[in-house]
Short mmCIF file of C-alpha atoms in Angstrom, two decimals:
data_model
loop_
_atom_site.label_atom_id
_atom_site.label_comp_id
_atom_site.label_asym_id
_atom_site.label_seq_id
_atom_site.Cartn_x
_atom_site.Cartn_y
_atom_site.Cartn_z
CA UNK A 1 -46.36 36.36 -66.42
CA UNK A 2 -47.75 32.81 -65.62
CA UNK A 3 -47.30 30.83 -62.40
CA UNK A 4 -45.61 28.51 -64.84
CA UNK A 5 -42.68 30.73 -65.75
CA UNK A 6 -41.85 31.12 -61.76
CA UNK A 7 -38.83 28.54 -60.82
CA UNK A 8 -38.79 26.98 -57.74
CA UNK A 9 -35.66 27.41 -55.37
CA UNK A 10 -34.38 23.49 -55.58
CA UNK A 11 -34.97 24.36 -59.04
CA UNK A 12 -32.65 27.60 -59.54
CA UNK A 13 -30.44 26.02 -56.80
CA UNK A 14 -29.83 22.79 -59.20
CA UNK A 15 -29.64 24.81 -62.14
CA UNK A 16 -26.67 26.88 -60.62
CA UNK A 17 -24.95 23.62 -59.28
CA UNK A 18 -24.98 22.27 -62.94
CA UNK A 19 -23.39 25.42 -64.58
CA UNK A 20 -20.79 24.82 -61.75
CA UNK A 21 -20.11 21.20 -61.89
CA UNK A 22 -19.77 21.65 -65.67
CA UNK A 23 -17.58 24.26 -66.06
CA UNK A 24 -14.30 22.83 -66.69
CA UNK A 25 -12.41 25.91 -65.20
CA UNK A 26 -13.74 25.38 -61.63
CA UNK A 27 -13.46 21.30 -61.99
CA UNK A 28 -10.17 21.61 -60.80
CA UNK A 29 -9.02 25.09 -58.87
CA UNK A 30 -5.48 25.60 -57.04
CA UNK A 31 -6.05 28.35 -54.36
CA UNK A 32 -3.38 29.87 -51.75
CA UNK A 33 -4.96 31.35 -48.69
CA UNK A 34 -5.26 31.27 -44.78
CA UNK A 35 -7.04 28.41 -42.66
CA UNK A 36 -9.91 29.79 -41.04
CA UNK A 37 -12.73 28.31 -38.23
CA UNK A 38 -10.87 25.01 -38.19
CA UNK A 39 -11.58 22.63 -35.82
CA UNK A 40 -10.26 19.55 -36.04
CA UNK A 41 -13.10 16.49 -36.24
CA UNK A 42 -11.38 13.42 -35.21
CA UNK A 43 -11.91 10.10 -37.51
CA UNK A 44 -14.93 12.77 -39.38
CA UNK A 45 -14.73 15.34 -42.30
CA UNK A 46 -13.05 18.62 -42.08
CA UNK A 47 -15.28 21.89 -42.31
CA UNK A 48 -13.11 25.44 -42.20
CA UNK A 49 -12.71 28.09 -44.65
CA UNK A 50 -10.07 29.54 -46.44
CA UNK A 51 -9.32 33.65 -46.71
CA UNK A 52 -7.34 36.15 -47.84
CA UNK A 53 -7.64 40.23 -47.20
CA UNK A 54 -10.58 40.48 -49.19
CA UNK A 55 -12.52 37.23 -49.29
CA UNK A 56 -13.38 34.45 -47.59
CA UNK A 57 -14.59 30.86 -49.43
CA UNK A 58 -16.23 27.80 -47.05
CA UNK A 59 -14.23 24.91 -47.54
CA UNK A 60 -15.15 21.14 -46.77
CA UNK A 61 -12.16 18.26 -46.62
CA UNK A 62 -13.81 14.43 -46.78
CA UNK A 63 -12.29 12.25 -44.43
CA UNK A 64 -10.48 10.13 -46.82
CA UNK A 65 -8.53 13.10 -48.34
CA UNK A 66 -8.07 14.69 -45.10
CA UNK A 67 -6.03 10.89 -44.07
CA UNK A 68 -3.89 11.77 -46.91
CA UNK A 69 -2.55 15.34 -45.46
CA UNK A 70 0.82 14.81 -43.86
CA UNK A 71 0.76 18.31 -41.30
CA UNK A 72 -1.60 18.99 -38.81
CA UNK A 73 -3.89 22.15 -40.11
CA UNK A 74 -3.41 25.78 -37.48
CA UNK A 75 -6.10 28.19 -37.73
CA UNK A 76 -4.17 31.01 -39.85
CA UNK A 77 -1.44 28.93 -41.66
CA UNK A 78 -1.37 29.76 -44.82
CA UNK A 79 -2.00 26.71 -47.24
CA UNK A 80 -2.00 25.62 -50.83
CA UNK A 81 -4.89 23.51 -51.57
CA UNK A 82 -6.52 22.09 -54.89
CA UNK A 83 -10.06 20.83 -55.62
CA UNK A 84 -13.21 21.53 -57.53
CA UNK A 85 -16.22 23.99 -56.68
CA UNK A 86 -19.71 23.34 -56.33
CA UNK A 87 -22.82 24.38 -54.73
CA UNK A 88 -24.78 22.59 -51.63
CA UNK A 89 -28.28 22.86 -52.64
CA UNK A 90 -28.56 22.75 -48.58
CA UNK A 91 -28.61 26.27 -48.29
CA UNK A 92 -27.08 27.42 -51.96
CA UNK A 93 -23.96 28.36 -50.98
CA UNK A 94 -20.93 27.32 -53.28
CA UNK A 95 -17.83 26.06 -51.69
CA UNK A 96 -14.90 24.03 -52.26
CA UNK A 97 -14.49 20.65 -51.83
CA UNK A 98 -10.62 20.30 -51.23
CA UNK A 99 -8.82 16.93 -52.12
CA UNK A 100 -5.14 17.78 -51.53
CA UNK A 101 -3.37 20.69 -49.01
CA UNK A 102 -0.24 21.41 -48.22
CA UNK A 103 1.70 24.35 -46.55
CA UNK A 104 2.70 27.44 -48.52
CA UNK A 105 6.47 28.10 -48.45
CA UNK A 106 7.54 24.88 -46.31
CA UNK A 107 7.04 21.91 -47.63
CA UNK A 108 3.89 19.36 -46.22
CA UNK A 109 6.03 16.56 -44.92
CA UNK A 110 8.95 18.97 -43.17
CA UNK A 111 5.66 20.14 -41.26
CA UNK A 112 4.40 17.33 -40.48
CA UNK A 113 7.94 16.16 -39.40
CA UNK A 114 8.43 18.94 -36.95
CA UNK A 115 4.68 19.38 -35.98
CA UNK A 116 5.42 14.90 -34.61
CA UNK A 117 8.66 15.71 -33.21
CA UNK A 118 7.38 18.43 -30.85
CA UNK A 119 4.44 16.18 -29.82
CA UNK A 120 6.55 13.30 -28.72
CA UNK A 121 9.60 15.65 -27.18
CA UNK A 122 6.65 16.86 -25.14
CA UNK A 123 5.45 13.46 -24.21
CA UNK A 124 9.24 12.37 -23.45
CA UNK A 125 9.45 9.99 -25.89
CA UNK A 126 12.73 11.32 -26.28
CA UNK A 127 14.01 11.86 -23.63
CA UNK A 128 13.13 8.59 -21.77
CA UNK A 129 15.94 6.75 -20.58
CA UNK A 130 17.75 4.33 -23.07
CA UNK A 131 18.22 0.51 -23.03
CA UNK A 132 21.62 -0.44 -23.10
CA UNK A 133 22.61 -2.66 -26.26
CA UNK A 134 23.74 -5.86 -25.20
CA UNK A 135 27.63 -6.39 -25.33
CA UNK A 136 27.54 -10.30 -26.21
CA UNK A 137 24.28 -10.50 -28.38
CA UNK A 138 23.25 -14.17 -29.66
CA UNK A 139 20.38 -13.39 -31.64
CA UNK A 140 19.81 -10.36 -33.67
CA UNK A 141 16.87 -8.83 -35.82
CA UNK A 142 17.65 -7.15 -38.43
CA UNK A 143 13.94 -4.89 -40.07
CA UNK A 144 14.85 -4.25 -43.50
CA UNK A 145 14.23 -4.53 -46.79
CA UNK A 146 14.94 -7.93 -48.32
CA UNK A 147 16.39 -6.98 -51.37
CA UNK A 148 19.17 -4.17 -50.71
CA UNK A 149 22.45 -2.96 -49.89
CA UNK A 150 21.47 -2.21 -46.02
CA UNK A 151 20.95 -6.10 -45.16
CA UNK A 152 24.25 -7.13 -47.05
CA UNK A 153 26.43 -4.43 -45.52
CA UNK A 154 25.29 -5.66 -42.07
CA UNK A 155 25.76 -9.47 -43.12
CA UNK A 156 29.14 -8.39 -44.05
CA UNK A 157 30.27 -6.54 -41.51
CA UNK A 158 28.44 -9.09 -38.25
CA UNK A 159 30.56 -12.09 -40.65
CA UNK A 160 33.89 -10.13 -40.49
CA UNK A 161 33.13 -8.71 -36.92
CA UNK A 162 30.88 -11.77 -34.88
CA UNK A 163 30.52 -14.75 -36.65
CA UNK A 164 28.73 -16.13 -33.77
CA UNK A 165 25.64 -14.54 -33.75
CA UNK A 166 22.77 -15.60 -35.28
CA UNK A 167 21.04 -13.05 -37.89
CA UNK A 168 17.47 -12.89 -38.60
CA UNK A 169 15.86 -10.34 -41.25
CA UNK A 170 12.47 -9.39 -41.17
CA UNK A 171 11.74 -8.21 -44.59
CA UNK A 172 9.57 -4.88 -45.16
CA UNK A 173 8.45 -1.98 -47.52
CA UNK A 174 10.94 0.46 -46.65
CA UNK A 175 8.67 2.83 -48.52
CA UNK A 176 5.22 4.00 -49.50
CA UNK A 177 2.20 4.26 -47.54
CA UNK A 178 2.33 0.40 -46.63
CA UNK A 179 5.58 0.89 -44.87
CA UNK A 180 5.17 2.19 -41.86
CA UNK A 181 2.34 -0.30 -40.36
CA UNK A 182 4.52 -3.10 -41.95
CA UNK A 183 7.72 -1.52 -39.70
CA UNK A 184 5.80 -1.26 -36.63
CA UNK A 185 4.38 -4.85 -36.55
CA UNK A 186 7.49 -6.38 -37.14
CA UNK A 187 8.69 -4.34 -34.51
CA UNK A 188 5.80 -5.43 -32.20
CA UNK A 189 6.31 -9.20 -33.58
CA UNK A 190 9.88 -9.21 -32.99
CA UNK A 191 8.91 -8.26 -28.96
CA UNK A 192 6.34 -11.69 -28.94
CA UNK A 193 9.68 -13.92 -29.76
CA UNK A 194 12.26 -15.43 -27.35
CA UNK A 195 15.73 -14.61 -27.41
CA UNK A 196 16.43 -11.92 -29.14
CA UNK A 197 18.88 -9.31 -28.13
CA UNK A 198 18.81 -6.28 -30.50
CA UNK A 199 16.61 -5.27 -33.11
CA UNK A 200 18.60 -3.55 -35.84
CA UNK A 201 16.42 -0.78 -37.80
CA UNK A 202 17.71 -0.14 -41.18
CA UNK A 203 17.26 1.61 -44.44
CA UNK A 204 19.25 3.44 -47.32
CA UNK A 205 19.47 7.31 -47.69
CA UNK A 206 16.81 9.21 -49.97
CA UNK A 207 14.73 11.96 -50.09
CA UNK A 208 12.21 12.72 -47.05
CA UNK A 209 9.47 10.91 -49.00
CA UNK A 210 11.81 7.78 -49.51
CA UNK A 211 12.68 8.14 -45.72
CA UNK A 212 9.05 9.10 -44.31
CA UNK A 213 7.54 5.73 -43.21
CA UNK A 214 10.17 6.14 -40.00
CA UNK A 215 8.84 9.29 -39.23
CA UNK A 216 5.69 8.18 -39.19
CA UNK A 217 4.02 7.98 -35.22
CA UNK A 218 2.95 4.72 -34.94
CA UNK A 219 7.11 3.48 -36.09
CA UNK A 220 7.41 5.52 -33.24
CA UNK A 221 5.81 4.63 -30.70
CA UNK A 222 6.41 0.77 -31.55
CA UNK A 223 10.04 1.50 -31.19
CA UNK A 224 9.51 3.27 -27.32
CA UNK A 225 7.38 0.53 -26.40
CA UNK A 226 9.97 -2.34 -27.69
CA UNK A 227 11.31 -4.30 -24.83
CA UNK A 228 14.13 -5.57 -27.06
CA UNK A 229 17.38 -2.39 -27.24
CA UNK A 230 16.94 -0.90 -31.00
CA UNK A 231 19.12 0.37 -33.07
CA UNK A 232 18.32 3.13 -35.65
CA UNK A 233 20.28 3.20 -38.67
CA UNK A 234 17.90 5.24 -41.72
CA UNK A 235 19.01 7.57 -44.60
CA UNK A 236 22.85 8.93 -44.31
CA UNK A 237 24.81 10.30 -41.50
CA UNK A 238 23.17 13.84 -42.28
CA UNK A 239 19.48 12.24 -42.12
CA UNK A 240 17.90 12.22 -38.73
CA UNK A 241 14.56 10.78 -38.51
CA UNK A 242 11.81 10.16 -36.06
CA UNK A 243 12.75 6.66 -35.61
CA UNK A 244 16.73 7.65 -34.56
CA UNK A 245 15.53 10.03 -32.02
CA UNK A 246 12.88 7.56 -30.24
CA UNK A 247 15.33 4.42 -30.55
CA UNK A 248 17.89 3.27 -28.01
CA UNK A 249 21.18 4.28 -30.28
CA UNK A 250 21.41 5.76 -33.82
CA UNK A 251 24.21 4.63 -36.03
CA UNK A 252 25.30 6.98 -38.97
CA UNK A 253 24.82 3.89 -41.46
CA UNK A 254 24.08 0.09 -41.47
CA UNK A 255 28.29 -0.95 -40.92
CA UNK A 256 27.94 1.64 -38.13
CA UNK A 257 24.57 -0.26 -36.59
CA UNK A 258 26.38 -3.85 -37.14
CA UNK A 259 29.58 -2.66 -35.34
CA UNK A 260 27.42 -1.31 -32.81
CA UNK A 261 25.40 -4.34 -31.91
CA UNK A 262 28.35 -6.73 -32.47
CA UNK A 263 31.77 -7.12 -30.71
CA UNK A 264 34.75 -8.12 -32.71
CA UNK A 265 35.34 -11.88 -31.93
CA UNK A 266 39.33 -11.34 -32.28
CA UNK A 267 39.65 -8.78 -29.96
CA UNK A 268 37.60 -10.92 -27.56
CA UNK A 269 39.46 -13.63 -28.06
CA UNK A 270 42.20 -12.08 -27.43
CA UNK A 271 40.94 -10.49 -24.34
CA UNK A 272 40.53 -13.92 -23.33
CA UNK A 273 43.84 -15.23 -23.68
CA UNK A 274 44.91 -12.25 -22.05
CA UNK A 275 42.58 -12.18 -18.98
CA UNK A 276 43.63 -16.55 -18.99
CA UNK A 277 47.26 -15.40 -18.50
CA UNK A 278 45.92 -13.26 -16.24
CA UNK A 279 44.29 -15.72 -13.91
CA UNK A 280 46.95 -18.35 -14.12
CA UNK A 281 49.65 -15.81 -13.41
CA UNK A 282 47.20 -15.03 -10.37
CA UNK A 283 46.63 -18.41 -9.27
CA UNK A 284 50.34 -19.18 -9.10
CA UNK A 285 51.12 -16.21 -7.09
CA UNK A 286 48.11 -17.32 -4.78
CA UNK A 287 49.27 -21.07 -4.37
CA UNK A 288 53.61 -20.01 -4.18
CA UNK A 289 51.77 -17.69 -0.84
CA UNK A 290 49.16 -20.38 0.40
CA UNK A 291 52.63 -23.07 -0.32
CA UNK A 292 54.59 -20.53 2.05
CA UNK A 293 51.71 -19.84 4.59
CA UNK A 294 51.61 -24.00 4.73
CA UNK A 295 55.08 -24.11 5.59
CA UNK A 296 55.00 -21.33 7.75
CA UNK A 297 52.38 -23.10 10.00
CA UNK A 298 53.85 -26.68 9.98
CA UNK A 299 56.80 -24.94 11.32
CA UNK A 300 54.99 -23.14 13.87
CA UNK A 301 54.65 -24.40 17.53
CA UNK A 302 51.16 -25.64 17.18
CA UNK A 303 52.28 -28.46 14.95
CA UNK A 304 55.37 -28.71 16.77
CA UNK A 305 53.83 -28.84 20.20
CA UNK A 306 50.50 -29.18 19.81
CA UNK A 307 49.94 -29.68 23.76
CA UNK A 308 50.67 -25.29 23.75
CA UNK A 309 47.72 -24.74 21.73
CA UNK A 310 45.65 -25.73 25.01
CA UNK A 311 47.22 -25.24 27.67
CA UNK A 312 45.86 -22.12 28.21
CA UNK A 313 42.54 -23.14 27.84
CA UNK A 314 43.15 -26.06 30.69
CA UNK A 315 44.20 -23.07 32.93
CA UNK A 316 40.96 -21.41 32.03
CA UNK A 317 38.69 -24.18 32.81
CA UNK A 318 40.59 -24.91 36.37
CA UNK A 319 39.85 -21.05 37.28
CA UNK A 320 36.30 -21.22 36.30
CA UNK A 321 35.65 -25.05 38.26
CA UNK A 322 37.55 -23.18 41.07
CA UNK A 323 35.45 -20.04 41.09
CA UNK A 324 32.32 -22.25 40.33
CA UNK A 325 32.89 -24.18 43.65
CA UNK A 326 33.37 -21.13 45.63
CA UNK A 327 30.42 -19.71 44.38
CA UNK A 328 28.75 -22.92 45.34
CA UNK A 329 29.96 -22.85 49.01
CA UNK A 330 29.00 -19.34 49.04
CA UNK A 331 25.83 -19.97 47.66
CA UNK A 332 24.71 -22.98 50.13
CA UNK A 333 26.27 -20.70 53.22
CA UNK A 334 23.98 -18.23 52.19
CA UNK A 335 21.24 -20.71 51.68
CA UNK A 336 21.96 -22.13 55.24
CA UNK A 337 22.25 -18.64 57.07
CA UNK A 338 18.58 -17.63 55.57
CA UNK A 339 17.41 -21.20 56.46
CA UNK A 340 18.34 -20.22 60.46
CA UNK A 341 16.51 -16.80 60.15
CA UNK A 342 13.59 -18.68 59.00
CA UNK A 343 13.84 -21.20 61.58
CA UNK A 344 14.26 -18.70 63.96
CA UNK A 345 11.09 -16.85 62.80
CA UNK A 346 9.45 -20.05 62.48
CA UNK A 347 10.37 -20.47 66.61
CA UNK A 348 9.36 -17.27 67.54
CA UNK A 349 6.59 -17.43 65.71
CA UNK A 350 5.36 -21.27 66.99
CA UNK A 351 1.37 -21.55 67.38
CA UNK A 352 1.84 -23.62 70.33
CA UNK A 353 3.52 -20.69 72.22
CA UNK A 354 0.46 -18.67 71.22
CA UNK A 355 -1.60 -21.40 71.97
CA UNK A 356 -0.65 -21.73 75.94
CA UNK A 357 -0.44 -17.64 75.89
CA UNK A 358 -3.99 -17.47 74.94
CA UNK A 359 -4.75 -20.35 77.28
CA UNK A 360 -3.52 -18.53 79.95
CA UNK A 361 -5.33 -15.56 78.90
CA UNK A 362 -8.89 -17.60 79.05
CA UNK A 363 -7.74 -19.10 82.77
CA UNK A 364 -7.30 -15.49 83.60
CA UNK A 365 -10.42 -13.74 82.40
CA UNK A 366 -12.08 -16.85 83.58
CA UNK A 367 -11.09 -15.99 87.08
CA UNK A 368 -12.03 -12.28 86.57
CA UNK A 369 -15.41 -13.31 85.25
CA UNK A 370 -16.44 -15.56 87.95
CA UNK A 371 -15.38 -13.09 90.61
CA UNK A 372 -17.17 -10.19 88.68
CA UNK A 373 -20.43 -12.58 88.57
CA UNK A 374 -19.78 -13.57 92.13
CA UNK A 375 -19.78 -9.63 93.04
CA UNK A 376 -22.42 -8.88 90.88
CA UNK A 377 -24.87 -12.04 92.50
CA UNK A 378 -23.69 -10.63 95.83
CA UNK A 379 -25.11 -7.71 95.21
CA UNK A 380 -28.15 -8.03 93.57
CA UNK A 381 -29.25 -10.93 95.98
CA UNK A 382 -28.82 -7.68 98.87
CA UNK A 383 -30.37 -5.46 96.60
CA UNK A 384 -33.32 -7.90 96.21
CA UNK A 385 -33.62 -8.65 99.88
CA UNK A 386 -33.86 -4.89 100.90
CA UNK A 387 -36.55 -4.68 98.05
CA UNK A 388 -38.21 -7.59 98.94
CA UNK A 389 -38.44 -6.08 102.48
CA UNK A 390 -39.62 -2.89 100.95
CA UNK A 391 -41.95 -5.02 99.21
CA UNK A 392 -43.15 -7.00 102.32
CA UNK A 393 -43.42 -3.55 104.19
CA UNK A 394 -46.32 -2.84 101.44
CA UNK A 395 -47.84 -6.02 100.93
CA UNK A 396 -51.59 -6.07 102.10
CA UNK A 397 -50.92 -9.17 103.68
CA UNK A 398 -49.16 -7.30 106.69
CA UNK A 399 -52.12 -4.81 106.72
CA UNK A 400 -54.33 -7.71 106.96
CA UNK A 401 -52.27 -9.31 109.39
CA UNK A 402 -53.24 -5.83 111.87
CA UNK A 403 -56.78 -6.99 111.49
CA UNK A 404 -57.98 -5.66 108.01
CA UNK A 405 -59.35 -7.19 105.58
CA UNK A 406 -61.19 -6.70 101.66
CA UNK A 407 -64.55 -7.96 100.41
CA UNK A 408 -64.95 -9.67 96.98
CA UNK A 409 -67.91 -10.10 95.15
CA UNK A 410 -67.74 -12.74 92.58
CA UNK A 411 -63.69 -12.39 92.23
CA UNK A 412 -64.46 -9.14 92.25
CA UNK A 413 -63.30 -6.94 94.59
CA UNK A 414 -65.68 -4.35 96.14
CA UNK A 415 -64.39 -1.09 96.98
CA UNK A 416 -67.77 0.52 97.54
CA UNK A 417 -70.46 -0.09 99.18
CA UNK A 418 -73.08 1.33 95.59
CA UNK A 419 -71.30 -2.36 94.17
CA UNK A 420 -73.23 -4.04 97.23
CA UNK A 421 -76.99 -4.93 97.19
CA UNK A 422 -78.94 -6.50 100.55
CA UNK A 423 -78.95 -10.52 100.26
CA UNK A 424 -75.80 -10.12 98.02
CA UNK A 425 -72.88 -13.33 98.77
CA UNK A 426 -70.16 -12.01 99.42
CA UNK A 427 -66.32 -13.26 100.89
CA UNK A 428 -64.80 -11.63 103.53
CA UNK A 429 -61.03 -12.01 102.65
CA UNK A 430 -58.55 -12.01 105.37
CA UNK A 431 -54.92 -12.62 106.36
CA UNK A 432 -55.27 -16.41 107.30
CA UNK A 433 -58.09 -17.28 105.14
CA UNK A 434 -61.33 -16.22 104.02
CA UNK A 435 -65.53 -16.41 105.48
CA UNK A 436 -68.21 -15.82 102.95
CA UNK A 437 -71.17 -13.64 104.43
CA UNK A 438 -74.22 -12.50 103.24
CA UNK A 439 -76.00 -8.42 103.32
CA UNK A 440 -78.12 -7.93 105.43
CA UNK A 441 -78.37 -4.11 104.83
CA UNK A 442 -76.30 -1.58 103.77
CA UNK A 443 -75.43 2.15 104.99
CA UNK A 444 -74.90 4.95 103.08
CA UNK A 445 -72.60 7.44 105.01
CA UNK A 446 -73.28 10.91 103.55
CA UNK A 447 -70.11 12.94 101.73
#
């Protein structure tokens, strides 16, 4: 066999797609079987597979038939899908490229009803508190379908009811797939405009496919976040939607809604006339008591003597200027008996008194000093005199005076005769004067 006879894989692979894609039989398949290795892919397509017991088959779900699915896919909920098979020439494995789904045994959009309704009960969309409808509404939305017996049953029954308010519709699809992003803006519109009261969501009864565009999320969520009070009124009183759950009040039908938003004007008129009677009755029962209180106090001695009403307070005011001058002479004796201490003190305590104390003080320790230098002088001029004599008793000048007397040798006195040479001048210094002398010799005397 030639190199030529071998095929290549793209080859075989392509070769097996074709006998797939044309074989009418697996164009279009209808399988049963349970979700496997799903994961969801937000906004992207869908990759899982689909088993049974015995086999398993990959599966892939584009992202614009996956949009259409109304339930949220569970790994090992059993569906019913239908699509065509083909091969990937990727890796040449066939699979099958699903373009519908829907749950086996319940239907698609009761699942996706209850899969919502558990997601926003757990979010407390439900729960949250309610807006209270307004009791004396002057503007009202109606969100409805323009042509239909919802909008005249309302029209009817505000016109019998509450003539006075003003009705606006805000024509929508109430079904198909363009209904529920047409609700919700007009919803979210509604909320941009001035003066409206209540928002009145209505629509006839049908089957859950008629009635799914208000169970859709984002009807929803438009209705929780409307700061206008809405009222729910969709399918019959046995129908209960997403949209009556979120909204402030669900009505059984559209008369129920318009009853609920509206008063009856008669009854309020009446409650008017009733409640007048009411305050006029009042007023005269006030003004017959205020008529008897008047008379009561013209009547009374203040009018009558009109002096009483102040007397008392004149006998006030002459206690207090009475007790005010008291305190006055009490305060100025107290005033004057502290200014007496103080002047007192002030005596006692004169500088001039100090003054001659301390003067007298100096005069005395004056005398004591004088007398203690006098003393003192006394003594130290005997004290000198008995050491002057003591003085006088050593002098040289009285040894001199007994006929003694020193030698100096220029100024300098000689107290040995080694200081002396023979011809030396000398001065013989005595008592009364002095002779100068000259050496003639000198003698040694031995030691």
């Amino acid at each position: 066999m030639t190199n030529d006879q071998y095929l290549t894989v793209s080859a075989l692979t392509q070769y097996i797609k074709r006998k797939f894609d044309v074989d009418p039989y697996l164009h279009r398949v209808y399988v049963v079987g349970e979700i496997s290795n799903f994961r969801l892919r937000v906004n992207g397509h869908q990759y899982f597979s689909i088993k049974d017991e015995q086999a398993k088959i990959n599966v892939i779900m584009f992202k614009s038939a996956f949009a259409k699915v109304k339930f949220q896919p569970e790994e090992g909920m059993r569906v019913i899908v239908s699509g065509r098979i083909s091969v990937y020439p990727g890796n040449g494995s066939y699979q099958l490229y699903v373009d519908s789904m829907q749950p086996d045994g319940v239907g698609a959009l009761y699942q996706a009803y209850e899969q919502l309704k558990a997601k926003l009960d757990k979010e407390g969309l439900f729960k949250a508190p309610k807006q209270a409808i307004p009791r004396f509404p002057k503007k009202i939305a109606v969100v409805t379908s323009r042509s239909g017996a919802v909008i005249r049953d309302i029209i009817t029954t505000v016109k019998r009811r509450y003539p006075i308010v003003q009705l606006v519709l805000f024509p929508v699809a109430v079904q198909g797939n363009e209904a529920a992003p047409n609700i919700a803006a007009q919803i979210k519109f509604i909320n941009t405009l001035p003066d409206f009261d209540t928002i009145i969501l209505g629509r006839g009864g049908g089957s859950i496919e008629d009635l799914w565009p208000f169970n859709e999320e984002v009807v929803a969520r438009a209705i929780f976040e409307s700061r206008i009070p809405t009222i729910s009124s969709v399918g019959h009183e046995t129908d209960t939607t997403i949209a009556d759950l979120v909204a402030d009040v669900r009505a059984a039908t559209p008369t129920a809604a318009a009853e609920l938003a509206t008063p009856v004007l008669t009854d309020i008129l009446t409650d008017l006339q009733k409640t007048e009677l009411r305050v006029i009755n009042a007023f005269k029962n006030i003004l017959k008591i205020k008529q008897q209180q008047a008379r009561q106090l013209e009547n009374s001695y203040i009018f009558q003597e009109p002096q009483r009403l102040y007397e008392g307070y004149v006998q006030n005011v002459d206690q207090l200027t009475e007790r005010l001058r008291n305190a006055q002479k009490q305060y100025l004796a107290d005033r004057s008996a502290e200014l007496v201490k103080l002047q007192h003190r002030l005596l006692v305590n004169n500088p001039q008194n100090q003054v001659d104390l301390a003067t007298q003080k100096v005069g005395y320790l004056r005398e004591q000093l004088l007398s203690v230098i006098t003393r003192r002088f006394t003594q130290s001029q005997t004290q000198m005199q008995k050491l002057v004599a003591a003085l006088d008793n050593l002098s040289p000048l009285r040894i001199m005076s007994r006929g003694y007397t020193y030698v100096t040798k220029d100024e300098q006195v000689v107290n040995s005769v080694e200081k002396l040479s023979v011809n030396d001048a000398i001065k013989l210094n005595f008592s009364d004067g002095s002779a100068d002398a000259i050496i003639k010799t000198i003698n040694n005397e031995e030691k």
